[in-house]
């Protein structure tokens, strides 16, 4: 049974870089699938941030592309998100999830982690 | 960008009654080469991550109760819960994956018990 768990700081200062990691268990990232990040501002809807294949190929939401980097570490079976120059608008619950394909649905999802951007 | 618009924003249905949620895409998500609609539905309960219910617009994910069904094609889609149970109270989202450049979700529909 595949499980994903996000980790990282819950508070980030404005203009700094948000960094999160998603640890995957029950499945080897090297075996395939895409792996994605999705966020949800408090009380609002879902926004796809970007996804990565185990080979390292990435694709990002164009509205965030200039600030986002997603990387994968197959030796640790995890993938990571970096979002630079954050503002209060980046405050959200950040989810990681397995994506069925390049362009596909997400299943399963991690429990999510709330990141607040505040000084 | 493919904009996904759900209706209604919120819905109250009596236990045992049918609940219907609509999702409309700004352009077709039907891929003609394989005749598949690139649309998924999720259920999100308070404090939980979204859970996949339906993919390819009408294929139920393993373990999802058969009271949940998806239908539609092209730009208009529907999620139906045939007989509402108390545990179905949640926010429901549609998602298109036709555009691999930008995956987008609907704004969500909140389902409550009347």
PDB file of C-alpha atoms in Angstrom:
ATOM      1  CA  UNK A   1       0.000   0.000   0.000  1.00  0.00           C
ATOM      2  CA  UNK A   2       1.521   3.243  -1.154  1.00  0.00           C
ATOM      3  CA  UNK A   3       1.779   5.992   1.434  1.00  0.00           C
ATOM      4  CA  UNK A   4       3.088   9.522   1.127  1.00  0.00           C
ATOM      5  CA  UNK A   5       4.113  11.865   3.927  1.00  0.00           C
ATOM      6  CA  UNK A   6       4.982  15.531   3.609  1.00  0.00           C
ATOM      7  CA  UNK A   7       7.482  17.195   5.908  1.00  0.00           C
ATOM      8  CA  UNK A   8       9.038  20.619   6.274  1.00  0.00           C
ATOM      9  CA  UNK A   9       8.793  23.923   8.138  1.00  0.00           C
ATOM     10  CA  UNK A  10       5.307  25.090   8.997  1.00  0.00           C
ATOM     11  CA  UNK A  11       6.306  28.746   9.008  1.00  0.00           C
ATOM     12  CA  UNK A  12       8.259  30.579   6.329  1.00  0.00           C
ATOM     13  CA  UNK A  13       9.111  34.266   6.210  1.00  0.00           C
ATOM     14  CA  UNK A  14       8.052  36.416   3.257  1.00  0.00           C
ATOM     15  CA  UNK A  15      10.604  36.509   0.413  1.00  0.00           C
ATOM     16  CA  UNK A  16      12.235  33.290   1.620  1.00  0.00           C
ATOM     17  CA  UNK A  17      12.094  29.818   0.083  1.00  0.00           C
ATOM     18  CA  UNK A  18       9.559  27.199   1.087  1.00  0.00           C
ATOM     19  CA  UNK A  19      11.037  23.694   1.128  1.00  0.00           C
ATOM     20  CA  UNK A  20       9.060  20.495   1.550  1.00  0.00           C
ATOM     21  CA  UNK A  21       9.837  16.815   1.160  1.00  0.00           C
ATOM     22  CA  UNK A  22       7.501  13.946   0.393  1.00  0.00           C
ATOM     23  CA  UNK A  23       8.600  10.531   1.634  1.00  0.00           C
ATOM     24  CA  UNK A  24       7.103   7.604  -0.244  1.00  0.00           C
ATOM     25  CA  UNK A  25       6.649   4.168   1.305  1.00  0.00           C
ATOM     26  CA  UNK A  26       5.203   0.986  -0.099  1.00  0.00           C
ATOM     27  CA  UNK A  27       6.362   1.749  -3.623  1.00  0.00           C
ATOM     28  CA  UNK A  28       9.689   2.525  -5.244  1.00  0.00           C
ATOM     29  CA  UNK A  29       9.687   5.869  -7.041  1.00  0.00           C
ATOM     30  CA  UNK A  30      12.177   4.353  -9.485  1.00  0.00           C
ATOM     31  CA  UNK A  31       9.514   1.906 -10.656  1.00  0.00           C
ATOM     32  CA  UNK A  32       7.536   4.591 -12.423  1.00  0.00           C
ATOM     33  CA  UNK A  33       4.608   7.002 -12.198  1.00  0.00           C
ATOM     34  CA  UNK A  34       4.771  10.736 -11.875  1.00  0.00           C
ATOM     35  CA  UNK A  35       4.803  12.434  -8.486  1.00  0.00           C
ATOM     36  CA  UNK A  36       3.089  15.737  -7.901  1.00  0.00           C
ATOM     37  CA  UNK A  37       2.558  18.652  -5.574  1.00  0.00           C
ATOM     38  CA  UNK A  38      -0.829  20.299  -5.094  1.00  0.00           C
ATOM     39  CA  UNK A  39      -1.741  23.072  -2.683  1.00  0.00           C
ATOM     40  CA  UNK A  40      -4.909  24.335  -1.052  1.00  0.00           C
ATOM     41  CA  UNK A  41      -5.149  27.774   0.587  1.00  0.00           C
ATOM     42  CA  UNK A  42      -7.244  27.704   3.769  1.00  0.00           C
ATOM     43  CA  UNK A  43     -10.916  27.373   2.894  1.00  0.00           C
ATOM     44  CA  UNK A  44     -10.227  27.377  -0.847  1.00  0.00           C
ATOM     45  CA  UNK A  45      -9.811  24.982  -3.751  1.00  0.00           C
ATOM     46  CA  UNK A  46      -6.982  22.904  -5.163  1.00  0.00           C
ATOM     47  CA  UNK A  47      -4.103  24.210  -7.274  1.00  0.00           C
ATOM     48  CA  UNK A  48      -1.653  21.936  -9.052  1.00  0.00           C
ATOM     49  CA  UNK A  49       1.934  23.122  -8.565  1.00  0.00           C
ATOM     50  CA  UNK A  50       3.952  20.664 -10.624  1.00  0.00           C
ATOM     51  CA  UNK A  51       5.003  17.062 -11.148  1.00  0.00           C
ATOM     52  CA  UNK A  52       8.153  15.013 -11.642  1.00  0.00           C
ATOM     53  CA  UNK A  53       8.968  11.644 -13.195  1.00  0.00           C
ATOM     54  CA  UNK A  54      11.465   9.298 -11.552  1.00  0.00           C
ATOM     55  CA  UNK A  55      13.945  10.163 -14.288  1.00  0.00           C
ATOM     56  CA  UNK A  56      13.824  13.758 -13.119  1.00  0.00           C
ATOM     57  CA  UNK A  57      11.776  15.270 -15.927  1.00  0.00           C
ATOM     58  CA  UNK A  58       9.456  17.923 -14.605  1.00  0.00           C
ATOM     59  CA  UNK A  59       6.491  20.009 -15.595  1.00  0.00           C
ATOM     60  CA  UNK A  60       5.152  22.957 -13.719  1.00  0.00           C
ATOM     61  CA  UNK A  61       2.097  25.162 -13.448  1.00  0.00           C
ATOM     62  CA  UNK A  62       2.998  28.086 -15.734  1.00  0.00           C
ATOM     63  CA  UNK A  63       1.770  30.594 -13.135  1.00  0.00           C
ATOM     64  CA  UNK A  64       4.338  29.294 -10.614  1.00  0.00           C
ATOM     65  CA  UNK A  65       7.052  28.045 -12.937  1.00  0.00           C
ATOM     66  CA  UNK A  66       9.481  30.897 -12.314  1.00  0.00           C
ATOM     67  CA  UNK A  67       9.516  30.148  -8.574  1.00  0.00           C
ATOM     68  CA  UNK A  68       9.169  26.354  -8.417  1.00  0.00           C
ATOM     69  CA  UNK A  69      11.700  23.554  -8.415  1.00  0.00           C
ATOM     70  CA  UNK A  70      10.725  19.926  -7.925  1.00  0.00           C
ATOM     71  CA  UNK A  71      13.422  17.308  -7.546  1.00  0.00           C
ATOM     72  CA  UNK A  72      13.570  13.582  -6.848  1.00  0.00           C
ATOM     73  CA  UNK A  73      15.938  11.491  -4.748  1.00  0.00           C
ATOM     74  CA  UNK A  74      15.400   7.873  -5.711  1.00  0.00           C
ATOM     75  CA  UNK A  75      17.996   6.659  -3.185  1.00  0.00           C
ATOM     76  CA  UNK A  76      15.846   8.024  -0.380  1.00  0.00           C
ATOM     77  CA  UNK A  77      12.581   7.306  -2.189  1.00  0.00           C
ATOM     78  CA  UNK A  78      11.415  10.873  -1.830  1.00  0.00           C
ATOM     79  CA  UNK A  79      10.782  13.982  -3.856  1.00  0.00           C
ATOM     80  CA  UNK A  80      10.938  17.626  -2.896  1.00  0.00           C
ATOM     81  CA  UNK A  81       9.396  21.019  -3.572  1.00  0.00           C
ATOM     82  CA  UNK A  82      11.073  24.394  -3.412  1.00  0.00           C
ATOM     83  CA  UNK A  83       9.050  27.572  -3.879  1.00  0.00           C
ATOM     84  CA  UNK A  84      11.039  30.781  -3.811  1.00  0.00           C
ATOM     85  CA  UNK A  85      10.141  34.381  -2.973  1.00  0.00           C
ATOM     86  CA  UNK A  86       7.059  33.398  -1.035  1.00  0.00           C
ATOM     87  CA  UNK A  87       4.319  35.811   0.000  1.00  0.00           C
ATOM     88  CA  UNK A  88       1.232  35.469   2.160  1.00  0.00           C
ATOM     89  CA  UNK A  89      -0.600  34.220  -0.929  1.00  0.00           C
ATOM     90  CA  UNK A  90       1.497  31.059  -0.747  1.00  0.00           C
ATOM     91  CA  UNK A  91       0.018  30.139   2.635  1.00  0.00           C
ATOM     92  CA  UNK A  92      -1.680  26.811   2.063  1.00  0.00           C
ATOM     93  CA  UNK A  93      -1.869  23.135   2.868  1.00  0.00           C
ATOM     94  CA  UNK A  94       0.646  21.467   0.574  1.00  0.00           C
ATOM     95  CA  UNK A  95      -0.086  17.933  -0.585  1.00  0.00           C
ATOM     96  CA  UNK A  96       2.086  15.457  -2.384  1.00  0.00           C
ATOM     97  CA  UNK A  97       0.489  12.719  -4.453  1.00  0.00           C
ATOM     98  CA  UNK A  98       1.257   9.986  -6.950  1.00  0.00           C
ATOM     99  CA  UNK A  99       0.140  10.834 -10.465  1.00  0.00           C
ATOM    100  CA  UNK A 100      -0.926   8.089 -12.783  1.00  0.00           C
ATOM    101  CA  UNK A 101       0.831   9.528 -15.832  1.00  0.00           C
ATOM    102  CA  UNK A 102       2.173  12.691 -17.401  1.00  0.00           C
ATOM    103  CA  UNK A 103      -1.144  14.391 -17.156  1.00  0.00           C
ATOM    104  CA  UNK A 104      -3.310  12.181 -15.068  1.00  0.00           C
ATOM    105  CA  UNK A 105      -5.238  11.847 -11.890  1.00  0.00           C
ATOM    106  CA  UNK A 106      -3.696  11.837  -8.415  1.00  0.00           C
ATOM    107  CA  UNK A 107      -3.902   8.823  -6.128  1.00  0.00           C
ATOM    108  CA  UNK A 108      -3.025   8.413  -3.343  1.00  0.00           C
ATOM    109  CA  UNK A 109      -2.388  11.716  -1.565  1.00  0.00           C
ATOM    110  CA  UNK A 110      -0.350  12.531   1.496  1.00  0.00           C
ATOM    111  CA  UNK A 111      -2.084  13.958   4.536  1.00  0.00           C
ATOM    112  CA  UNK A 112      -0.862  17.448   3.716  1.00  0.00           C
ATOM    113  CA  UNK A 113       1.143  19.987   5.640  1.00  0.00           C
ATOM    114  CA  UNK A 114       0.147  23.557   6.412  1.00  0.00           C
ATOM    115  CA  UNK A 115       2.726  26.157   5.505  1.00  0.00           C
ATOM    116  CA  UNK A 116       2.119  29.673   6.728  1.00  0.00           C
ATOM    117  CA  UNK A 117       4.017  32.597   5.247  1.00  0.00           C
ATOM    118  CA  UNK A 118       4.412  35.277   7.878  1.00  0.00           C
ATOM    119  CA  UNK A 119       7.095  37.398   9.459  1.00  0.00           C
TER     120      UNK A 119
ATOM    121  CA  UNK B   1      -6.060  27.121 -19.820  1.00  0.00           C
ATOM    122  CA  UNK B   2      -8.970  24.744 -19.363  1.00  0.00           C
ATOM    123  CA  UNK B   3     -11.282  26.263 -16.763  1.00  0.00           C
ATOM    124  CA  UNK B   4     -13.411  23.856 -14.771  1.00  0.00           C
ATOM    125  CA  UNK B   5     -16.667  25.220 -13.380  1.00  0.00           C
ATOM    126  CA  UNK B   6     -18.737  23.222 -10.935  1.00  0.00           C
ATOM    127  CA  UNK B   7     -22.373  23.730 -10.038  1.00  0.00           C
ATOM    128  CA  UNK B   8     -23.833  24.243  -7.608  1.00  0.00           C
ATOM    129  CA  UNK B   9     -21.290  25.635  -5.160  1.00  0.00           C
ATOM    130  CA  UNK B  10     -23.186  23.950  -2.344  1.00  0.00           C
ATOM    131  CA  UNK B  11     -25.918  21.413  -2.131  1.00  0.00           C
ATOM    132  CA  UNK B  12     -28.129  20.024   0.649  1.00  0.00           C
ATOM    133  CA  UNK B  13     -29.760  16.651   0.109  1.00  0.00           C
ATOM    134  CA  UNK B  14     -31.794  14.411   2.391  1.00  0.00           C
ATOM    135  CA  UNK B  15     -30.413  11.076   3.481  1.00  0.00           C
ATOM    136  CA  UNK B  16     -31.265   8.377   0.971  1.00  0.00           C
ATOM    137  CA  UNK B  17     -31.946  10.884  -1.794  1.00  0.00           C
ATOM    138  CA  UNK B  18     -29.956  11.455  -4.984  1.00  0.00           C
ATOM    139  CA  UNK B  19     -27.229  14.091  -5.129  1.00  0.00           C
ATOM    140  CA  UNK B  20     -26.034  15.469  -8.456  1.00  0.00           C
ATOM    141  CA  UNK B  21     -22.966  17.628  -8.971  1.00  0.00           C
ATOM    142  CA  UNK B  22     -22.075  19.139 -12.318  1.00  0.00           C
ATOM    143  CA  UNK B  23     -18.727  20.032 -13.824  1.00  0.00           C
ATOM    144  CA  UNK B  24     -18.262  21.954 -17.049  1.00  0.00           C
ATOM    145  CA  UNK B  25     -14.968  22.439 -18.850  1.00  0.00           C
ATOM    146  CA  UNK B  26     -14.170  25.482 -20.977  1.00  0.00           C
ATOM    147  CA  UNK B  27     -13.068  23.187 -23.785  1.00  0.00           C
ATOM    148  CA  UNK B  28     -13.545  19.541 -24.555  1.00  0.00           C
ATOM    149  CA  UNK B  29     -11.520  17.051 -22.522  1.00  0.00           C
ATOM    150  CA  UNK B  30     -12.440  14.185 -24.843  1.00  0.00           C
ATOM    151  CA  UNK B  31      -9.368  12.843 -26.607  1.00  0.00           C
ATOM    152  CA  UNK B  32     -10.560  11.657 -29.997  1.00  0.00           C
ATOM    153  CA  UNK B  33      -7.775   9.132 -30.597  1.00  0.00           C
ATOM    154  CA  UNK B  34      -8.848   6.924 -27.685  1.00  0.00           C
ATOM    155  CA  UNK B  35     -12.373   8.243 -27.069  1.00  0.00           C
ATOM    156  CA  UNK B  36     -11.597   8.892 -23.427  1.00  0.00           C
ATOM    157  CA  UNK B  37     -12.647  11.859 -21.331  1.00  0.00           C
ATOM    158  CA  UNK B  38      -9.708  13.128 -19.287  1.00  0.00           C
ATOM    159  CA  UNK B  39     -11.683  13.922 -16.151  1.00  0.00           C
ATOM    160  CA  UNK B  40     -11.520  12.764 -12.529  1.00  0.00           C
ATOM    161  CA  UNK B  41     -13.630  13.314  -9.424  1.00  0.00           C
ATOM    162  CA  UNK B  42     -12.428  13.580  -5.829  1.00  0.00           C
ATOM    163  CA  UNK B  43     -14.063  13.658  -2.414  1.00  0.00           C
ATOM    164  CA  UNK B  44     -12.527  15.712   0.379  1.00  0.00           C
ATOM    165  CA  UNK B  45     -13.762  15.387   3.936  1.00  0.00           C
ATOM    166  CA  UNK B  46     -12.830  17.986   6.572  1.00  0.00           C
ATOM    167  CA  UNK B  47      -9.212  17.762   7.645  1.00  0.00           C
ATOM    168  CA  UNK B  48      -8.427  15.059   5.079  1.00  0.00           C
ATOM    169  CA  UNK B  49      -6.719  15.018   1.699  1.00  0.00           C
ATOM    170  CA  UNK B  50      -8.788  14.528  -1.426  1.00  0.00           C
ATOM    171  CA  UNK B  51      -9.696  10.947  -2.252  1.00  0.00           C
ATOM    172  CA  UNK B  52      -9.991   9.727  -5.822  1.00  0.00           C
ATOM    173  CA  UNK B  53     -13.499   8.532  -6.686  1.00  0.00           C
ATOM    174  CA  UNK B  54     -13.737   8.433 -10.476  1.00  0.00           C
ATOM    175  CA  UNK B  55     -11.322   8.657 -13.415  1.00  0.00           C
ATOM    176  CA  UNK B  56     -11.836   8.627 -17.184  1.00  0.00           C
ATOM    177  CA  UNK B  57     -15.079  10.426 -16.264  1.00  0.00           C
ATOM    178  CA  UNK B  58     -16.931   7.227 -15.379  1.00  0.00           C
ATOM    179  CA  UNK B  59     -14.516   4.578 -14.073  1.00  0.00           C
ATOM    180  CA  UNK B  60     -14.982   4.045 -10.370  1.00  0.00           C
ATOM    181  CA  UNK B  61     -11.803   3.664  -8.334  1.00  0.00           C
ATOM    182  CA  UNK B  62     -11.420   0.342  -6.552  1.00  0.00           C
ATOM    183  CA  UNK B  63     -13.188   0.354  -3.170  1.00  0.00           C
ATOM    184  CA  UNK B  64     -15.475   3.278  -3.970  1.00  0.00           C
ATOM    185  CA  UNK B  65     -19.114   2.425  -3.212  1.00  0.00           C
ATOM    186  CA  UNK B  66     -21.250   1.846  -6.276  1.00  0.00           C
ATOM    187  CA  UNK B  67     -23.664   4.581  -5.225  1.00  0.00           C
ATOM    188  CA  UNK B  68     -21.069   6.949  -6.743  1.00  0.00           C
ATOM    189  CA  UNK B  69     -21.162   7.223 -10.515  1.00  0.00           C
ATOM    190  CA  UNK B  70     -19.735   9.561 -13.105  1.00  0.00           C
ATOM    191  CA  UNK B  71     -21.137  10.436 -16.495  1.00  0.00           C
ATOM    192  CA  UNK B  72     -20.823  12.907 -19.317  1.00  0.00           C
ATOM    193  CA  UNK B  73     -18.560  13.599 -22.248  1.00  0.00           C
ATOM    194  CA  UNK B  74     -16.809  16.455 -23.978  1.00  0.00           C
ATOM    195  CA  UNK B  75     -17.408  19.481 -21.782  1.00  0.00           C
ATOM    196  CA  UNK B  76     -20.244  18.466 -19.458  1.00  0.00           C
ATOM    197  CA  UNK B  77     -19.912  15.971 -16.657  1.00  0.00           C
ATOM    198  CA  UNK B  78     -21.901  14.801 -13.658  1.00  0.00           C
ATOM    199  CA  UNK B  79     -21.094  13.057 -10.399  1.00  0.00           C
ATOM    200  CA  UNK B  80     -24.133  11.299  -8.967  1.00  0.00           C
ATOM    201  CA  UNK B  81     -24.578   9.815  -5.538  1.00  0.00           C
ATOM    202  CA  UNK B  82     -27.612   7.603  -5.894  1.00  0.00           C
ATOM    203  CA  UNK B  83     -28.594   7.379  -2.238  1.00  0.00           C
ATOM    204  CA  UNK B  84     -26.889   9.870   0.052  1.00  0.00           C
ATOM    205  CA  UNK B  85     -25.301   8.505   3.197  1.00  0.00           C
ATOM    206  CA  UNK B  86     -24.154  10.543   6.183  1.00  0.00           C
ATOM    207  CA  UNK B  87     -20.520   9.722   5.428  1.00  0.00           C
ATOM    208  CA  UNK B  88     -20.833  11.353   1.999  1.00  0.00           C
ATOM    209  CA  UNK B  89     -20.818  14.857   3.494  1.00  0.00           C
ATOM    210  CA  UNK B  90     -17.757  16.408   1.891  1.00  0.00           C
ATOM    211  CA  UNK B  91     -16.503  18.788  -0.744  1.00  0.00           C
ATOM    212  CA  UNK B  92     -16.307  17.285  -4.225  1.00  0.00           C
ATOM    213  CA  UNK B  93     -13.868  18.402  -6.926  1.00  0.00           C
ATOM    214  CA  UNK B  94     -13.534  17.615 -10.601  1.00  0.00           C
ATOM    215  CA  UNK B  95     -10.133  17.700 -12.300  1.00  0.00           C
ATOM    216  CA  UNK B  96      -9.176  17.712 -15.951  1.00  0.00           C
ATOM    217  CA  UNK B  97      -5.962  16.069 -17.084  1.00  0.00           C
ATOM    218  CA  UNK B  98      -6.454  16.620 -20.823  1.00  0.00           C
ATOM    219  CA  UNK B  99      -4.064  19.546 -20.776  1.00  0.00           C
ATOM    220  CA  UNK B 100      -0.728  18.204 -19.610  1.00  0.00           C
ATOM    221  CA  UNK B 101       0.626  21.740 -19.583  1.00  0.00           C
ATOM    222  CA  UNK B 102      -1.780  22.822 -16.856  1.00  0.00           C
ATOM    223  CA  UNK B 103      -3.842  20.458 -14.748  1.00  0.00           C
ATOM    224  CA  UNK B 104      -6.856  22.244 -13.307  1.00  0.00           C
ATOM    225  CA  UNK B 105      -9.547  21.575 -10.737  1.00  0.00           C
ATOM    226  CA  UNK B 106     -13.076  22.847 -10.321  1.00  0.00           C
ATOM    227  CA  UNK B 107     -13.739  25.206  -7.441  1.00  0.00           C
ATOM    228  CA  UNK B 108     -15.475  22.483  -5.436  1.00  0.00           C
ATOM    229  CA  UNK B 109     -19.045  21.673  -4.427  1.00  0.00           C
ATOM    230  CA  UNK B 110     -19.941  21.375  -0.758  1.00  0.00           C
ATOM    231  CA  UNK B 111     -22.440  18.605  -0.070  1.00  0.00           C
ATOM    232  CA  UNK B 112     -24.445  18.646   3.146  1.00  0.00           C
ATOM    233  CA  UNK B 113     -27.369  16.792   4.680  1.00  0.00           C
ATOM    234  CA  UNK B 114     -30.768  18.511   4.513  1.00  0.00           C
TER     235      UNK B 114
END
